[in-house]
PDB file of C-alpha atoms in Angstrom:
ATOM      1  CA  MET A  25      35.849 -22.417 -25.236  1.00  0.00           C
ATOM      2  CA  ASP A  26      33.548 -21.522 -28.118  1.00  0.00           C
ATOM      3  CA  VAL A  27      32.138 -18.026 -27.454  1.00  0.00           C
ATOM      4  CA  ARG A  28      28.783 -19.127 -28.781  1.00  0.00           C
ATOM      5  CA  SER A  29      28.537 -21.798 -26.088  1.00  0.00           C
ATOM      6  CA  THR A  30      28.990 -19.213 -23.335  1.00  0.00           C
ATOM      7  CA  ASP A  31      26.127 -17.134 -24.787  1.00  0.00           C
ATOM      8  CA  LYS A  32      23.803 -20.069 -24.037  1.00  0.00           C
ATOM      9  CA  ALA A  33      25.276 -20.976 -20.655  1.00  0.00           C
ATOM     10  CA  MET A  34      22.591 -19.247 -18.591  1.00  0.00           C
ATOM     11  CA  LYS A  35      19.738 -20.693 -20.655  1.00  0.00           C
ATOM     12  CA  ASN A  36      21.263 -24.161 -20.486  1.00  0.00           C
ATOM     13  CA  ALA A  37      21.609 -23.894 -16.707  1.00  0.00           C
ATOM     14  CA  ALA A  38      17.952 -22.858 -16.459  1.00  0.00           C
ATOM     15  CA  ASP A  39      16.881 -25.758 -18.680  1.00  0.00           C
ATOM     16  CA  ILE A  40      18.825 -28.256 -16.577  1.00  0.00           C
ATOM     17  CA  PHE A  41      17.341 -26.884 -13.355  1.00  0.00           C
ATOM     18  CA  ALA A  42      13.810 -27.051 -14.800  1.00  0.00           C
ATOM     19  CA  ALA A  43      14.358 -30.648 -15.952  1.00  0.00           C
ATOM     20  CA  ARG A  44      15.127 -31.690 -12.397  1.00  0.00           C
ATOM     21  CA  LEU A  45      11.716 -30.490 -11.242  1.00  0.00           C
ATOM     22  CA  HIS A  46       9.674 -33.095 -13.126  1.00  0.00           C
ATOM     23  CA  SER A  47       9.030 -35.134  -9.973  1.00  0.00           C
ATOM     24  CA  ALA A  48       8.459 -32.197  -7.598  1.00  0.00           C
ATOM     25  CA  PRO A  49       5.449 -32.877  -5.332  1.00  0.00           C
ATOM     26  CA  ASP A  50       4.312 -29.235  -5.522  1.00  0.00           C
ATOM     27  CA  LYS A  51       3.745 -28.738  -9.251  1.00  0.00           C
ATOM     28  CA  ARG A  52       2.787 -25.081  -9.033  1.00  0.00           C
ATOM     29  CA  LEU A  53       5.887 -24.248  -6.993  1.00  0.00           C
ATOM     30  CA  ALA A  54       7.992 -26.181  -9.506  1.00  0.00           C
ATOM     31  CA  ARG A  55       6.482 -24.234 -12.403  1.00  0.00           C
ATOM     32  CA  PHE A  56       7.016 -20.945 -10.573  1.00  0.00           C
ATOM     33  CA  MET A  57      10.688 -21.709  -9.917  1.00  0.00           C
ATOM     34  CA  SER A  58      11.228 -22.876 -13.503  1.00  0.00           C
ATOM     35  CA  GLU A  59       9.684 -19.690 -14.913  1.00  0.00           C
ATOM     36  CA  LEU A  60      11.645 -17.545 -12.446  1.00  0.00           C
ATOM     37  CA  ILE A  61      15.049 -19.043 -13.226  1.00  0.00           C
ATOM     38  CA  HIS A  62      14.399 -18.803 -16.980  1.00  0.00           C
ATOM     39  CA  ASP A  63      13.456 -15.127 -16.626  1.00  0.00           C
ATOM     40  CA  VAL A  64      16.570 -14.437 -14.532  1.00  0.00           C
ATOM     41  CA  ALA A  65      18.739 -16.272 -17.050  1.00  0.00           C
ATOM     42  CA  ASP A  66      17.211 -14.308 -19.916  1.00  0.00           C
ATOM     43  CA  LEU A  67      17.808 -11.024 -18.070  1.00  0.00           C
ATOM     44  CA  ALA A  68      21.417 -11.964 -17.281  1.00  0.00           C
ATOM     45  CA  ASP A  69      22.053 -12.754 -20.949  1.00  0.00           C
ATOM     46  CA  ARG A  70      20.377  -9.580 -22.244  1.00  0.00           C
ATOM     47  CA  MET A  71      22.215  -7.378 -19.754  1.00  0.00           C
ATOM     48  CA  ASP A  72      25.503  -9.298 -20.130  1.00  0.00           C
ATOM     49  CA  MET A  73      25.606  -9.429 -16.328  1.00  0.00           C
ATOM     50  CA  THR A  74      29.080  -9.569 -14.793  1.00  0.00           C
ATOM     51  CA  ARG A  75      30.226 -11.610 -11.775  1.00  0.00           C
ATOM     52  CA  GLU A  76      30.457  -8.393  -9.742  1.00  0.00           C
ATOM     53  CA  GLU A  77      26.884  -7.433 -10.615  1.00  0.00           C
ATOM     54  CA  MET A  78      25.635 -10.884  -9.656  1.00  0.00           C
ATOM     55  CA  GLN A  79      27.442 -10.605  -6.319  1.00  0.00           C
ATOM     56  CA  SER A  80      25.917  -7.151  -5.804  1.00  0.00           C
ATOM     57  CA  VAL A  81      22.429  -8.568  -6.336  1.00  0.00           C
ATOM     58  CA  ILE A  82      23.070 -11.332  -3.805  1.00  0.00           C
ATOM     59  CA  GLY A  83      24.524  -8.787  -1.386  1.00  0.00           C
ATOM     60  CA  PHE A  84      21.472  -6.539  -1.728  1.00  0.00           C
ATOM     61  CA  LEU A  85      19.050  -9.416  -1.096  1.00  0.00           C
ATOM     62  CA  THR A  86      21.110 -10.413   1.932  1.00  0.00           C
ATOM     63  CA  GLU A  87      20.924  -6.859   3.309  1.00  0.00           C
ATOM     64  CA  VAL A  88      17.159  -6.777   2.821  1.00  0.00           C
ATOM     65  CA  GLY A  89      16.805  -9.970   4.854  1.00  0.00           C
ATOM     66  CA  GLU A  90      19.114  -8.745   7.583  1.00  0.00           C
ATOM     67  CA  ALA A  91      17.125  -5.506   7.886  1.00  0.00           C
ATOM     68  CA  CYS A  92      13.936  -7.398   8.784  1.00  0.00           C
ATOM     69  CA  SER A  93      12.824  -7.633  12.401  1.00  0.00           C
ATOM     70  CA  GLU A  94       9.665  -7.816  14.493  1.00  0.00           C
ATOM     71  CA  ARG A  95       9.258  -4.069  14.001  1.00  0.00           C
ATOM     72  CA  ARG A  96      10.370  -3.804  10.387  1.00  0.00           C
ATOM     73  CA  GLN A  97       9.590  -5.784   7.217  1.00  0.00           C
ATOM     74  CA  GLU A  98      12.064  -4.681   4.570  1.00  0.00           C
ATOM     75  CA  TRP A  99      10.863  -7.332   2.099  1.00  0.00           C
ATOM     76  CA  VAL A 100       7.343  -5.882   2.192  1.00  0.00           C
ATOM     77  CA  LEU A 101       8.797  -2.398   1.739  1.00  0.00           C
ATOM     78  CA  LEU A 102      10.749  -3.636  -1.296  1.00  0.00           C
ATOM     79  CA  ALA A 103       7.598  -5.122  -2.840  1.00  0.00           C
ATOM     80  CA  ASP A 104       5.800  -1.835  -2.138  1.00  0.00           C
ATOM     81  CA  VAL A 105       8.369   0.464  -3.771  1.00  0.00           C
ATOM     82  CA  LEU A 106       8.637  -1.824  -6.806  1.00  0.00           C
ATOM     83  CA  GLY A 107       4.903  -1.384  -7.329  1.00  0.00           C
ATOM     84  CA  LEU A 108       4.258  -5.104  -6.853  1.00  0.00           C
ATOM     85  CA  SER A 109       2.048  -4.781  -3.764  1.00  0.00           C
ATOM     86  CA  SER A 110      -0.307  -2.265  -5.377  1.00  0.00           C
ATOM     87  CA  ALA A 111      -0.375  -4.247  -8.636  1.00  0.00           C
ATOM     88  CA  PHE A 112      -1.321  -7.463  -6.827  1.00  0.00           C
ATOM     89  CA  GLU A 113      -3.998  -5.649  -4.830  1.00  0.00           C
ATOM     90  CA  SER A 114      -5.490  -4.227  -8.022  1.00  0.00           C
ATOM     91  CA  ARG A 115      -5.352  -7.583  -9.836  1.00  0.00           C
ATOM     92  CA  HIS A 116      -7.040  -9.571  -7.099  1.00  0.00           C
ATOM     93  CA  ALA A 117      -9.536  -6.995  -5.807  1.00  0.00           C
ATOM     94  CA  GLY A 118     -12.122  -8.044  -8.395  1.00  0.00           C
ATOM     95  CA  LEU A 119     -14.109  -4.837  -7.915  1.00  0.00           C
ATOM     96  CA  PRO A 120     -16.698  -3.506 -10.374  1.00  0.00           C
ATOM     97  CA  ALA A 121     -15.573  -0.542 -12.460  1.00  0.00           C
ATOM     98  CA  ASN A 122     -17.359   2.157 -10.449  1.00  0.00           C
ATOM     99  CA  ALA A 123     -16.310   0.898  -6.995  1.00  0.00           C
ATOM    100  CA  THR A 124     -13.784   2.841  -4.923  1.00  0.00           C
ATOM    101  CA  PRO A 125     -10.357   1.252  -5.492  1.00  0.00           C
ATOM    102  CA  ASN A 126      -8.749  -0.878  -2.816  1.00  0.00           C
ATOM    103  CA  THR A 127      -5.259   0.034  -1.574  1.00  0.00           C
ATOM    104  CA  LEU A 128      -2.766  -1.416   0.887  1.00  0.00           C
ATOM    105  CA  VAL A 129      -3.542  -1.354   4.591  1.00  0.00           C
ATOM    106  CA  GLY A 130       0.024  -0.260   5.361  1.00  0.00           C
ATOM    107  CA  PRO A 131       2.085  -0.697   8.531  1.00  0.00           C
ATOM    108  CA  PHE A 132       0.350   1.910  10.698  1.00  0.00           C
ATOM    109  CA  TYR A 133      -3.138   0.415  11.057  1.00  0.00           C
ATOM    110  CA  ARG A 134      -4.284  -0.459  14.591  1.00  0.00           C
ATOM    111  CA  SER A 135      -7.422  -2.378  15.441  1.00  0.00           C
ATOM    112  CA  GLY A 136      -9.572  -1.273  18.341  1.00  0.00           C
ATOM    113  CA  ALA A 137      -9.655   2.456  17.606  1.00  0.00           C
ATOM    114  CA  PRO A 138     -12.175   4.206  19.894  1.00  0.00           C
ATOM    115  CA  ARG A 139     -15.745   4.599  18.704  1.00  0.00           C
ATOM    116  CA  ARG A 140     -16.716   8.161  17.859  1.00  0.00           C
ATOM    117  CA  SER A 141     -20.064   9.799  17.268  1.00  0.00           C
ATOM    118  CA  ASP A 142     -20.913  11.738  14.128  1.00  0.00           C
ATOM    119  CA  ASN A 143     -19.008  15.053  14.094  1.00  0.00           C
ATOM    120  CA  GLU A 144     -16.801  14.001  17.043  1.00  0.00           C
ATOM    121  CA  SER A 145     -13.077  14.700  16.830  1.00  0.00           C
ATOM    122  CA  ILE A 146     -10.277  12.108  16.747  1.00  0.00           C
ATOM    123  CA  CYS A 147      -7.608  14.754  17.417  1.00  0.00           C
ATOM    124  CA  LEU A 148      -6.646  14.269  21.062  1.00  0.00           C
ATOM    125  CA  ASP A 149      -3.795  16.755  21.399  1.00  0.00           C
ATOM    126  CA  GLY A 150      -5.348  19.779  19.685  1.00  0.00           C
ATOM    127  CA  LYS A 151      -2.359  20.202  17.368  1.00  0.00           C
ATOM    128  CA  GLY A 152      -2.773  20.948  13.671  1.00  0.00           C
ATOM    129  CA  THR A 153      -5.058  22.642  11.162  1.00  0.00           C
ATOM    130  CA  PRO A 154      -8.677  21.567  11.808  1.00  0.00           C
ATOM    131  CA  LEU A 155     -10.203  19.342   9.131  1.00  0.00           C
ATOM    132  CA  VAL A 156     -13.835  18.319   8.745  1.00  0.00           C
ATOM    133  CA  PHE A 157     -14.012  15.230   6.533  1.00  0.00           C
ATOM    134  CA  THR A 158     -17.453  14.190   5.312  1.00  0.00           C
ATOM    135  CA  ALA A 159     -17.682  10.584   4.130  1.00  0.00           C
ATOM    136  CA  ARG A 160     -20.654   9.445   2.074  1.00  0.00           C
ATOM    137  CA  LEU A 161     -21.159   5.736   1.413  1.00  0.00           C
ATOM    138  CA  ALA A 162     -23.278   4.306  -1.379  1.00  0.00           C
ATOM    139  CA  ASN A 163     -23.509   1.107  -3.400  1.00  0.00           C
ATOM    140  CA  SER A 164     -23.043   0.844  -7.169  1.00  0.00           C
ATOM    141  CA  ASP A 165     -26.700   1.802  -7.689  1.00  0.00           C
ATOM    142  CA  GLY A 166     -26.289   5.021  -5.700  1.00  0.00           C
ATOM    143  CA  GLU A 167     -28.225   3.772  -2.680  1.00  0.00           C
ATOM    144  CA  PRO A 168     -26.827   4.927   0.693  1.00  0.00           C
ATOM    145  CA  VAL A 169     -25.115   2.332   2.882  1.00  0.00           C
ATOM    146  CA  ALA A 170     -26.307   2.871   6.447  1.00  0.00           C
ATOM    147  CA  SER A 171     -24.802   1.395   9.632  1.00  0.00           C
ATOM    148  CA  ALA A 172     -21.427   0.875   7.972  1.00  0.00           C
ATOM    149  CA  ARG A 173     -18.322   0.790  10.148  1.00  0.00           C
ATOM    150  CA  ILE A 174     -15.644   3.316   9.165  1.00  0.00           C
ATOM    151  CA  GLU A 175     -12.195   3.070  10.728  1.00  0.00           C
ATOM    152  CA  VAL A 176      -9.947   6.040   9.973  1.00  0.00           C
ATOM    153  CA  TRP A 177      -6.298   6.724  10.763  1.00  0.00           C
ATOM    154  CA  HIS A 178      -3.676   9.147   9.484  1.00  0.00           C
ATOM    155  CA  ALA A 179      -0.427  10.967  10.218  1.00  0.00           C
ATOM    156  CA  ASN A 180      -0.405  14.294  12.035  1.00  0.00           C
ATOM    157  CA  GLY A 181       0.626  17.679  10.652  1.00  0.00           C
ATOM    158  CA  GLU A 182       4.273  16.652  10.888  1.00  0.00           C
ATOM    159  CA  GLY A 183       3.813  13.394   8.995  1.00  0.00           C
ATOM    160  CA  VAL A 184       4.030  11.136  12.075  1.00  0.00           C
ATOM    161  CA  TYR A 185       1.583   8.402  13.090  1.00  0.00           C
ATOM    162  CA  GLU A 186       0.661   7.919  16.731  1.00  0.00           C
ATOM    163  CA  ASN A 187       2.184   4.433  16.903  1.00  0.00           C
ATOM    164  CA  GLN A 188       5.439   5.722  15.412  1.00  0.00           C
ATOM    165  CA  ALA A 189       5.937   8.090  18.331  1.00  0.00           C
ATOM    166  CA  PRO A 190       3.878   6.795  21.278  1.00  0.00           C
ATOM    167  CA  ASP A 191       5.694   9.085  23.717  1.00  0.00           C
ATOM    168  CA  MET A 192       4.883  12.196  21.677  1.00  0.00           C
ATOM    169  CA  GLN A 193       1.181  11.675  20.924  1.00  0.00           C
ATOM    170  CA  PRO A 194      -1.762  10.442  23.021  1.00  0.00           C
ATOM    171  CA  GLU A 195      -2.696   6.821  22.432  1.00  0.00           C
ATOM    172  CA  PHE A 196      -5.069   6.413  19.492  1.00  0.00           C
ATOM    173  CA  ASN A 197      -4.534  10.026  18.451  1.00  0.00           C
ATOM    174  CA  LEU A 198      -5.958  10.627  14.958  1.00  0.00           C
ATOM    175  CA  ARG A 199      -7.705   7.240  14.962  1.00  0.00           C
ATOM    176  CA  GLY A 200     -11.379   6.489  15.329  1.00  0.00           C
ATOM    177  CA  THR A 201     -14.277   4.241  14.421  1.00  0.00           C
ATOM    178  CA  TYR A 202     -17.511   5.794  13.128  1.00  0.00           C
ATOM    179  CA  THR A 203     -20.891   4.460  11.993  1.00  0.00           C
ATOM    180  CA  THR A 204     -22.784   5.899   9.034  1.00  0.00           C
ATOM    181  CA  GLY A 205     -26.274   7.257   9.494  1.00  0.00           C
ATOM    182  CA  PRO A 206     -29.421   6.425   7.497  1.00  0.00           C
ATOM    183  CA  ASP A 207     -28.190   8.614   4.633  1.00  0.00           C
ATOM    184  CA  GLY A 208     -24.872   6.724   4.486  1.00  0.00           C
ATOM    185  CA  SER A 209     -22.819   9.679   5.676  1.00  0.00           C
ATOM    186  CA  VAL A 210     -20.709  10.679   8.653  1.00  0.00           C
ATOM    187  CA  ARG A 211     -18.626  13.712   9.599  1.00  0.00           C
ATOM    188  CA  ILE A 212     -15.139  13.151  10.965  1.00  0.00           C
ATOM    189  CA  ARG A 213     -13.417  15.970  12.797  1.00  0.00           C
ATOM    190  CA  THR A 214      -9.632  15.756  12.764  1.00  0.00           C
ATOM    191  CA  VAL A 215      -6.614  17.756  11.548  1.00  0.00           C
ATOM    192  CA  ARG A 216      -5.050  18.070   8.134  1.00  0.00           C
ATOM    193  CA  PRO A 217      -2.481  15.284   7.577  1.00  0.00           C
ATOM    194  CA  CYS A 218       0.973  15.828   6.155  1.00  0.00           C
ATOM    195  CA  GLY A 219       2.954  13.613   3.805  1.00  0.00           C
ATOM    196  CA  TYR A 220       5.907  11.647   5.126  1.00  0.00           C
ATOM    197  CA  ARG A 221       8.985   9.751   4.037  1.00  0.00           C
ATOM    198  CA  ILE A 222       8.838   5.976   3.982  1.00  0.00           C
ATOM    199  CA  PRO A 223      11.622   4.250   5.982  1.00  0.00           C
ATOM    200  CA  ASP A 224      14.699   4.971   3.863  1.00  0.00           C
ATOM    201  CA  ASP A 225      17.548   4.180   6.228  1.00  0.00           C
ATOM    202  CA  GLY A 226      17.906   0.591   4.986  1.00  0.00           C
ATOM    203  CA  PRO A 227      18.836  -1.204   1.746  1.00  0.00           C
ATOM    204  CA  VAL A 228      15.527  -0.327   0.048  1.00  0.00           C
ATOM    205  CA  GLY A 229      16.083   3.369   0.794  1.00  0.00           C
ATOM    206  CA  LYS A 230      19.606   3.094  -0.594  1.00  0.00           C
ATOM    207  CA  LEU A 231      18.206   1.512  -3.768  1.00  0.00           C
ATOM    208  CA  LEU A 232      15.734   4.380  -4.180  1.00  0.00           C
ATOM    209  CA  ARG A 233      18.546   6.917  -3.873  1.00  0.00           C
ATOM    210  CA  GLN A 234      20.689   5.038  -6.400  1.00  0.00           C
ATOM    211  CA  LEU A 235      17.764   5.086  -8.835  1.00  0.00           C
ATOM    212  CA  GLY A 236      16.932   8.725  -8.148  1.00  0.00           C
ATOM    213  CA  LEU A 237      13.417   7.830  -6.974  1.00  0.00           C
ATOM    214  CA  PRO A 238      11.404   9.783  -4.362  1.00  0.00           C
ATOM    215  CA  ALA A 239      10.656   8.443  -0.883  1.00  0.00           C
ATOM    216  CA  THR A 240       7.938  10.911   0.189  1.00  0.00           C
ATOM    217  CA  ARG A 241       4.279   9.886   0.275  1.00  0.00           C
ATOM    218  CA  PRO A 242       1.602  12.511  -0.433  1.00  0.00           C
ATOM    219  CA  ALA A 243      -0.711  13.499   2.432  1.00  0.00           C
ATOM    220  CA  HIS A 244      -3.663  11.177   2.928  1.00  0.00           C
ATOM    221  CA  LEU A 245      -6.196   9.656   5.267  1.00  0.00           C
ATOM    222  CA  GLN A 246      -6.677   5.885   5.358  1.00  0.00           C
ATOM    223  CA  PHE A 247      -9.938   4.007   5.809  1.00  0.00           C
ATOM    224  CA  ARG A 248     -11.198   0.520   6.518  1.00  0.00           C
ATOM    225  CA  ILE A 249     -14.902   0.370   5.706  1.00  0.00           C
ATOM    226  CA  SER A 250     -17.083  -2.661   6.393  1.00  0.00           C
ATOM    227  CA  ALA A 251     -20.806  -3.297   6.069  1.00  0.00           C
ATOM    228  CA  SER A 252     -22.976  -6.389   5.978  1.00  0.00           C
ATOM    229  CA  GLY A 253     -23.295  -7.739   2.437  1.00  0.00           C
ATOM    230  CA  TYR A 254     -20.399  -5.670   1.111  1.00  0.00           C
ATOM    231  CA  ARG A 255     -16.732  -6.277   0.418  1.00  0.00           C
ATOM    232  CA  THR A 256     -14.558  -4.664   3.096  1.00  0.00           C
ATOM    233  CA  LEU A 257     -12.849  -1.641   1.568  1.00  0.00           C
ATOM    234  CA  ILE A 258      -9.350  -0.578   2.604  1.00  0.00           C
ATOM    235  CA  THR A 259      -8.358   2.609   0.859  1.00  0.00           C
ATOM    236  CA  HIS A 260      -6.768   6.071   0.931  1.00  0.00           C
ATOM    237  CA  VAL A 261      -8.070   9.548   0.232  1.00  0.00           C
ATOM    238  CA  PHE A 262      -5.222  11.767  -0.956  1.00  0.00           C
ATOM    239  CA  ASP A 263      -4.897  15.533  -0.768  1.00  0.00           C
ATOM    240  CA  LYS A 264      -4.838  16.321  -4.492  1.00  0.00           C
ATOM    241  CA  SER A 265      -2.907  19.554  -3.870  1.00  0.00           C
ATOM    242  CA  ASP A 266       0.096  17.730  -2.379  1.00  0.00           C
ATOM    243  CA  PRO A 267       3.176  18.215  -4.615  1.00  0.00           C
ATOM    244  CA  ALA A 268       4.084  14.520  -4.207  1.00  0.00           C
ATOM    245  CA  ILE A 269       0.751  13.330  -5.594  1.00  0.00           C
ATOM    246  CA  GLY A 270       2.320  12.107  -8.845  1.00  0.00           C
ATOM    247  CA  THR A 271       5.303  10.350  -7.290  1.00  0.00           C
ATOM    248  CA  ASP A 272       3.931   8.206  -4.475  1.00  0.00           C
ATOM    249  CA  PRO A 273       6.707   5.637  -3.827  1.00  0.00           C
ATOM    250  CA  LEU A 274       4.075   2.989  -3.012  1.00  0.00           C
ATOM    251  CA  PHE A 275       2.083   3.488  -6.245  1.00  0.00           C
ATOM    252  CA  ALA A 276      -1.199   3.778  -4.307  1.00  0.00           C
ATOM    253  CA  VAL A 277      -2.482   7.013  -5.864  1.00  0.00           C
ATOM    254  CA  ASP A 278      -5.476   6.531  -8.148  1.00  0.00           C
ATOM    255  CA  PRO A 279      -7.413   9.405  -9.784  1.00  0.00           C
ATOM    256  CA  ALA A 280     -10.524   8.064  -8.071  1.00  0.00           C
ATOM    257  CA  LEU A 281      -8.904   8.618  -4.652  1.00  0.00           C
ATOM    258  CA  LEU A 282      -8.096  12.319  -4.934  1.00  0.00           C
ATOM    259  CA  GLY A 283      -9.877  14.632  -2.538  1.00  0.00           C
ATOM    260  CA  ASP A 284     -10.301  18.424  -2.547  1.00  0.00           C
ATOM    261  CA  PHE A 285      -9.103  19.916   0.737  1.00  0.00           C
ATOM    262  CA  THR A 286     -10.612  23.400   0.642  1.00  0.00           C
ATOM    263  CA  GLU A 287     -10.231  26.236   3.128  1.00  0.00           C
ATOM    264  CA  SER A 288     -13.220  26.788   5.369  1.00  0.00           C
ATOM    265  CA  ASP A 289     -14.303  29.533   7.744  1.00  0.00           C
ATOM    266  CA  GLY A 290     -12.184  29.821  10.863  1.00  0.00           C
ATOM    267  CA  GLY A 291      -8.886  28.803   9.283  1.00  0.00           C
ATOM    268  CA  GLY A 292      -9.614  25.112   8.891  1.00  0.00           C
ATOM    269  CA  VAL A 293     -10.133  22.914   5.845  1.00  0.00           C
ATOM    270  CA  ALA A 294     -12.932  20.653   4.667  1.00  0.00           C
ATOM    271  CA  CYS A 295     -13.164  17.659   2.375  1.00  0.00           C
ATOM    272  CA  SER A 296     -16.133  15.601   1.192  1.00  0.00           C
ATOM    273  CA  PHE A 297     -15.651  12.213  -0.417  1.00  0.00           C
ATOM    274  CA  ASN A 298     -18.036   9.646  -1.907  1.00  0.00           C
ATOM    275  CA  PHE A 299     -17.119   5.997  -1.324  1.00  0.00           C
ATOM    276  CA  ILE A 300     -18.733   3.365  -3.558  1.00  0.00           C
ATOM    277  CA  LEU A 301     -18.868  -0.066  -1.930  1.00  0.00           C
ATOM    278  CA  ALA A 302     -19.018  -3.334  -3.878  1.00  0.00           C
ATOM    279  CA  ARG A 303     -21.658  -5.881  -2.935  1.00  0.00           C
ATOM    280  CA  ASP A 304     -20.360  -9.375  -2.260  1.00  0.00           C
ATOM    281  CA  GLU A 305     -22.145 -10.702  -5.345  1.00  0.00           C
ATOM    282  CA  ASP A 306     -20.549  -8.004  -7.540  1.00  0.00           C
ATOM    283  CA  LEU A 307     -16.985  -9.253  -6.970  1.00  0.00           C
ATOM    284  CA  GLN A 308     -15.177 -10.670  -9.958  1.00  0.00           C
ATOM    285  CA  LYS A 309     -12.322 -13.162 -10.175  1.00  0.00           C
ATOM    286  CA  PRO A 310      -9.092 -11.964 -11.832  1.00  0.00           C
ATOM    287  CA  ALA A 311      -8.765 -12.873 -15.503  1.00  0.00           C
TER     288      ALA A 311
END
């Protein structure tokens, strides 16, 4: 066989596949599949992919599917560690430039967290370094957003969420729902969170190790903030002193989400953070 003909084999296969899609009822799906197979064919040609490598790719994708269950979504984890989830969130958020960035809600969110009053604690077991977190909400014009609902949740001082270890922590530990006052602020009493490793005992974890990539997330608190007339904000506030701040495996760290956790009297820490909410009419469609 002419060597030059084999160089074009992948492209020809992609062209033939795309030609068969001309009568597909779902035109967007057909275009997506055509673009995908052409990109894969181009990559295979550029990398001079071997049969063994192709089989390894298929084997890896099979393992990812087999690792999924009602309690675990390995495909979502794969999208997260490839940076795709954060990239899609950023692309489709449509937020004005000065608004607090949106991030992923993550697997540890629970609805129905107990309502707490201003300055009330969400730490139910008394374990950890005390943290007073002051949240201040404003719109893009600097006006305070009163009566906003703030849901907060985070890992404990050992990097474990309450719903990861329900037998080791009280239910709804380190979770709460607050309401901002007339000045748009609220004080949340809790404990300092610790970073944690993402699930790395499956095929995605193995891939990270093969690539020499980290699996530890920097310490953070997560928030879901909603108010009438405003886009619901789901975001993180990261401890900027955490050594993993520059290597978050989920690509969620943004300079606008870094908080200063400073030592306070009595051996605790404090952090104040300003959240800027986007009005519904301020949202933009992706380019």
